[in-house]
PDB file of C-alpha atoms in Angstrom:
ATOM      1  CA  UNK A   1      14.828 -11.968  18.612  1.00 92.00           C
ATOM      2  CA  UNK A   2      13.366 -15.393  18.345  1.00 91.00           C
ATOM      3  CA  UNK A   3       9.937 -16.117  17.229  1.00 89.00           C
ATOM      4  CA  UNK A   4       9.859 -18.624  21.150  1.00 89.00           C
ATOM      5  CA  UNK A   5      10.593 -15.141  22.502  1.00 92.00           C
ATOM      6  CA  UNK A   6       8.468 -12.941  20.735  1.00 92.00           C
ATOM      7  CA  UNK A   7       5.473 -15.183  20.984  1.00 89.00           C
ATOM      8  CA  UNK A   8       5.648 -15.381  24.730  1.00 91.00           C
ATOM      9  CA  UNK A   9       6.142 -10.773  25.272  1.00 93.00           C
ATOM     10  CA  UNK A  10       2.736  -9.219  26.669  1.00 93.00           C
ATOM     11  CA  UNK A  11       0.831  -6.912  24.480  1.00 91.00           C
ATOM     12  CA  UNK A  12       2.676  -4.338  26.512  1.00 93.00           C
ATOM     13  CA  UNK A  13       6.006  -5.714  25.765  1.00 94.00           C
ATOM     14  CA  UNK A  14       5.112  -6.246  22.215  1.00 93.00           C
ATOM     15  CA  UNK A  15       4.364  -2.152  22.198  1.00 92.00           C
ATOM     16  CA  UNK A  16       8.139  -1.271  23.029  1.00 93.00           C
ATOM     17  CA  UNK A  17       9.706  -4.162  21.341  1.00 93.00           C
ATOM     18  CA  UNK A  18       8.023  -3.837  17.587  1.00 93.00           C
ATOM     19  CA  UNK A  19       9.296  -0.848  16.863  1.00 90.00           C
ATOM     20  CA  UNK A  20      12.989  -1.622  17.560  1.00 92.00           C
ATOM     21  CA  UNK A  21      12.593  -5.069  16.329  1.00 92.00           C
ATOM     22  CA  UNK A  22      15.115  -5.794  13.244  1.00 90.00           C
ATOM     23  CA  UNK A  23      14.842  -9.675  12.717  1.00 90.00           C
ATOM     24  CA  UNK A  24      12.479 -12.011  13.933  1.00 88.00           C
ATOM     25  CA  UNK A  25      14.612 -15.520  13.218  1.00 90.00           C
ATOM     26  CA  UNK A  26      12.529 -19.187  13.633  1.00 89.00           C
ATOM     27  CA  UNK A  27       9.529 -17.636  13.829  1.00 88.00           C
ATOM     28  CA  UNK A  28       6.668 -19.178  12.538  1.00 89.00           C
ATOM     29  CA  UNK A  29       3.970 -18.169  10.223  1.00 88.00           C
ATOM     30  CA  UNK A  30       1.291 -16.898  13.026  1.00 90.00           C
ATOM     31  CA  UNK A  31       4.927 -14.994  14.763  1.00 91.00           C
ATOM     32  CA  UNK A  32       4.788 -12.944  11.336  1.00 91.00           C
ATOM     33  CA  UNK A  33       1.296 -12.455  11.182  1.00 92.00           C
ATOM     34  CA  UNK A  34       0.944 -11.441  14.782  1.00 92.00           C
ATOM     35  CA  UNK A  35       3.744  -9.078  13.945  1.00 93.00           C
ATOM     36  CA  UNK A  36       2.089  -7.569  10.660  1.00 94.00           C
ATOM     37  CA  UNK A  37      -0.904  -7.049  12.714  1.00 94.00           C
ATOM     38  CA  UNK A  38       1.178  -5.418  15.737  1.00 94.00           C
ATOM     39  CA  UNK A  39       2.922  -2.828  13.233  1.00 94.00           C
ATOM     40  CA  UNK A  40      -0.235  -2.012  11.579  1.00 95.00           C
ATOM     41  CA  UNK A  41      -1.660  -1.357  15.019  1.00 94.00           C
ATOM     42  CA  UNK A  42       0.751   1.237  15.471  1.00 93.00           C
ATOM     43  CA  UNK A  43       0.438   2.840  12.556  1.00 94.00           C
ATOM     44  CA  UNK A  44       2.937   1.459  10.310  1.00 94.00           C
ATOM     45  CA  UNK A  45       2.688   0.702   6.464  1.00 93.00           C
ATOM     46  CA  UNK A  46       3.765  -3.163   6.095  1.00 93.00           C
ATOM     47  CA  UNK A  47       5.075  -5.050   3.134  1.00 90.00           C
ATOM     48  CA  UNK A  48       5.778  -8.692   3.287  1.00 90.00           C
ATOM     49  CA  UNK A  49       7.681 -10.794   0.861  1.00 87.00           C
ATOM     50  CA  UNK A  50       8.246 -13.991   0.760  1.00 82.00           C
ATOM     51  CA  UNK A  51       8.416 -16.956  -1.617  1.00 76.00           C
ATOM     52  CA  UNK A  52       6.746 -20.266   0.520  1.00 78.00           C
ATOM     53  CA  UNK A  53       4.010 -21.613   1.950  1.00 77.00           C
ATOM     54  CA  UNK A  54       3.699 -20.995   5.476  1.00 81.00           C
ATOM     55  CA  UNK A  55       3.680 -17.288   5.453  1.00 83.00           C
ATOM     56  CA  UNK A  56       0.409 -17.087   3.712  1.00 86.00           C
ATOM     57  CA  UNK A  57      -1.520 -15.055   6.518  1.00 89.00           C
ATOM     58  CA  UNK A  58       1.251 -12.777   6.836  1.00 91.00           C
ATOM     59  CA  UNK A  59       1.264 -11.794   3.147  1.00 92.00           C
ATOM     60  CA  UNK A  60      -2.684 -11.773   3.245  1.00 92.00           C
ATOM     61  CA  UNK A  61      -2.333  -9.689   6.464  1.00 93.00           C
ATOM     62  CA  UNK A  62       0.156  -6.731   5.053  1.00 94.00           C
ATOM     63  CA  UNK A  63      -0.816  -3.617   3.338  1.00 94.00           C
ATOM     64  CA  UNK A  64       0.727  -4.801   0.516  1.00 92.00           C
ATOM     65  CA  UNK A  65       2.968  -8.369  -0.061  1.00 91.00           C
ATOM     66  CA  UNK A  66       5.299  -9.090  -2.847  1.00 89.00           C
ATOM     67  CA  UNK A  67       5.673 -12.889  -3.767  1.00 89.00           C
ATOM     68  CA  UNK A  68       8.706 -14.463  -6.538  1.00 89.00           C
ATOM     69  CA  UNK A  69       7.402 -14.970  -9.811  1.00 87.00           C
ATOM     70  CA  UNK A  70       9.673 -17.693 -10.520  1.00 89.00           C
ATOM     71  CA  UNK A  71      10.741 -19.684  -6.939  1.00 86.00           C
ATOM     72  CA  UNK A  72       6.954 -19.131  -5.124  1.00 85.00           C
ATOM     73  CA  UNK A  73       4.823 -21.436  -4.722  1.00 87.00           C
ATOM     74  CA  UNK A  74       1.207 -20.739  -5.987  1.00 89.00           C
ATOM     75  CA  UNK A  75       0.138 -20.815  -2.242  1.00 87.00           C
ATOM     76  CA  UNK A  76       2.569 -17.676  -1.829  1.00 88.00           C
ATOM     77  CA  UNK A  77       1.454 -16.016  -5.687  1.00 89.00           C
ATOM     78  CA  UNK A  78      -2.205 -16.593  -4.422  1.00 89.00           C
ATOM     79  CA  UNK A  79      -1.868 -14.568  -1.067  1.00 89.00           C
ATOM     80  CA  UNK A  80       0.226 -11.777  -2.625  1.00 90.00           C
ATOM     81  CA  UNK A  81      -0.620  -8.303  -3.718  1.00 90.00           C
ATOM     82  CA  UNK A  82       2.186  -8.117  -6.448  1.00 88.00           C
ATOM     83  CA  UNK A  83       4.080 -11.258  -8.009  1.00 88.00           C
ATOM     84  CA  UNK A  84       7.863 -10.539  -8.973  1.00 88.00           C
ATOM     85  CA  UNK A  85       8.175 -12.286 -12.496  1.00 87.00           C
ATOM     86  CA  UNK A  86      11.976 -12.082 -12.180  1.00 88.00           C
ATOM     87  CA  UNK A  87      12.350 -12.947  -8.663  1.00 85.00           C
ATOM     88  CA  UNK A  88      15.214  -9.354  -7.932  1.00 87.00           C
ATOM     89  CA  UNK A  89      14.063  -7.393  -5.305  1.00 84.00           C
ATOM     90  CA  UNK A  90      15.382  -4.164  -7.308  1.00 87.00           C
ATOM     91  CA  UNK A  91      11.958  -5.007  -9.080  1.00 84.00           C
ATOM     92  CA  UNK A  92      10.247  -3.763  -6.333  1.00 84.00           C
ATOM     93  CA  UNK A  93      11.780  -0.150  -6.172  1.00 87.00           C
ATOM     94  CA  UNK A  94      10.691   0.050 -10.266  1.00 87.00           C
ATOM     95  CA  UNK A  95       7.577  -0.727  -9.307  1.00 82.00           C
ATOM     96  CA  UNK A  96       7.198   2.121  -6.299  1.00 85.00           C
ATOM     97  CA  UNK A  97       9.005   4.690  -9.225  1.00 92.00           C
ATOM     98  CA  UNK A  98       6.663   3.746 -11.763  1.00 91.00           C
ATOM     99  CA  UNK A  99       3.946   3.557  -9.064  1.00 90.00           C
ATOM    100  CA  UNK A 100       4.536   7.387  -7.993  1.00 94.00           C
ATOM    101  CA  UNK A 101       4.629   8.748 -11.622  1.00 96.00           C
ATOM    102  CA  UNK A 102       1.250   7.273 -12.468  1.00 97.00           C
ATOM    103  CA  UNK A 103      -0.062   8.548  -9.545  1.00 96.00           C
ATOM    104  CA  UNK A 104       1.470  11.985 -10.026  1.00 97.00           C
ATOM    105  CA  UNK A 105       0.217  11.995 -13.621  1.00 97.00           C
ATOM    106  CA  UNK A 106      -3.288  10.940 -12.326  1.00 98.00           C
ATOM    107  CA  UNK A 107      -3.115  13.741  -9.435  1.00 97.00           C
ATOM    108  CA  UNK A 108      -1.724  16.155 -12.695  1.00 98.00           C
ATOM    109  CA  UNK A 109      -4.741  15.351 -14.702  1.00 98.00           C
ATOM    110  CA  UNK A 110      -7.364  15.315 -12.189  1.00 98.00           C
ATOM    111  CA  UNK A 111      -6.100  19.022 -10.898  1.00 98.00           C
ATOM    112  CA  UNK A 112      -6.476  20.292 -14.722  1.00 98.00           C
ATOM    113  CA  UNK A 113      -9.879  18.659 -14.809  1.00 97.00           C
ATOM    114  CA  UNK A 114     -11.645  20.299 -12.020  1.00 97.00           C
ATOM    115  CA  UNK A 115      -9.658  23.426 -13.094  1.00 97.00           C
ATOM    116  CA  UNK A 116     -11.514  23.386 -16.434  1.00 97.00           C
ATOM    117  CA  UNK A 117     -14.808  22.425 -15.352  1.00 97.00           C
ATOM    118  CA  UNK A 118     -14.887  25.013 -12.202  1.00 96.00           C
ATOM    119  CA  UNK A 119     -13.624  27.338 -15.257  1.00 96.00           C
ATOM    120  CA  UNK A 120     -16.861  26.105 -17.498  1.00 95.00           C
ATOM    121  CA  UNK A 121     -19.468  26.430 -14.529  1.00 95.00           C
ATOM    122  CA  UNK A 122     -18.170  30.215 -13.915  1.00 95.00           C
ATOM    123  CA  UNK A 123     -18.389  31.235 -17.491  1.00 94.00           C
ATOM    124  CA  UNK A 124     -21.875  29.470 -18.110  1.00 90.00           C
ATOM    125  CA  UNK A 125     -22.613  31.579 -14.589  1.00 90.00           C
ATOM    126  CA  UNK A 126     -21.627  34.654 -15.819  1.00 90.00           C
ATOM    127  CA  UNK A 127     -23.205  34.407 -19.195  1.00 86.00           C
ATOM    128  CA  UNK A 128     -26.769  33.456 -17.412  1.00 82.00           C
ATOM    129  CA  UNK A 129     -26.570  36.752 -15.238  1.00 84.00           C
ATOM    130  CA  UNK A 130     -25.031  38.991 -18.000  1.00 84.00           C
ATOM    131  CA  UNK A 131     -27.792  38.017 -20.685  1.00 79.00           C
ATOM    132  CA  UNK A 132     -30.610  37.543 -17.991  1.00 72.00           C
ATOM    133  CA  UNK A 133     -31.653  34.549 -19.654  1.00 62.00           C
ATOM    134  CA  UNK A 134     -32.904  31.629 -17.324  1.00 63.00           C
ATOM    135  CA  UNK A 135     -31.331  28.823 -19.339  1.00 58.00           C
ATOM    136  CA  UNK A 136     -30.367  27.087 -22.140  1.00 59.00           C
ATOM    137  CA  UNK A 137     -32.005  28.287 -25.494  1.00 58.00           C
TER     138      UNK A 137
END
């Protein structure tokens, strides 16, 4: 579909269309932002990339945007949630691998945390009422 096009569908239209939509070609900057906005509406998790200018709002707009390290323009880097410093899109699914073990590891260590300290609390519990002492002396 063509940005002309897209700009001109009803909210309505823009419901049914979004979801189905697989390019948006000459569409201008406020096309992309006004779709961002429409998928996020819906429920959708948006990532823009991108590498000029114009598509500054978009990129500020997405969950998250991913800008080229090397061909962006600092307009682009600014906006951007994560700057590619080799400009290869394979980058990006590194960065969601290594994003999911951190956050596995952090989930990991968090559950052993609360584990020991709910462990702690009982003993320190059990201790008090065993002894009958009121606390710490």
């Amino acid at each position: 579909m063509e940005g002309s096009v897209f700009r001109k569908l009803s909210d309505a239209e823009m419901t049914e269309v979004v979801p189905r939509l697989q390019v948006l070609a000459r569409s201008s900057p406020e096309d992309k932002k006004i779709l961002v906005e429409k998928l996020k509406s819906l429920g959708e998790i948006v990532g823009v990339t991108d590498d000029g200018t114009n598509e500054g709002p978009a990129l500020k707009t997405a969950n998250v945007s991913f800008s080229m390290g090397i061909a962006g323009t600092e307009v682009a880097k600014e906006a951007s949630d994560i700057i590619l410093t080799d400009d290869n899109f394979s980058s990006i699914v590194s960065a969601i691998v290594w994003g999911r073990c951190i956050n596995d590891s952090v989930r990991k260590f968090l559950q052993f945390q609360i584990t020991v300290i709910n462990a702690s609390i009982f003993v320190t519990l059990l201790s008090a009422i065993a002894w009958g002492r009121k606390g710490l002396y």
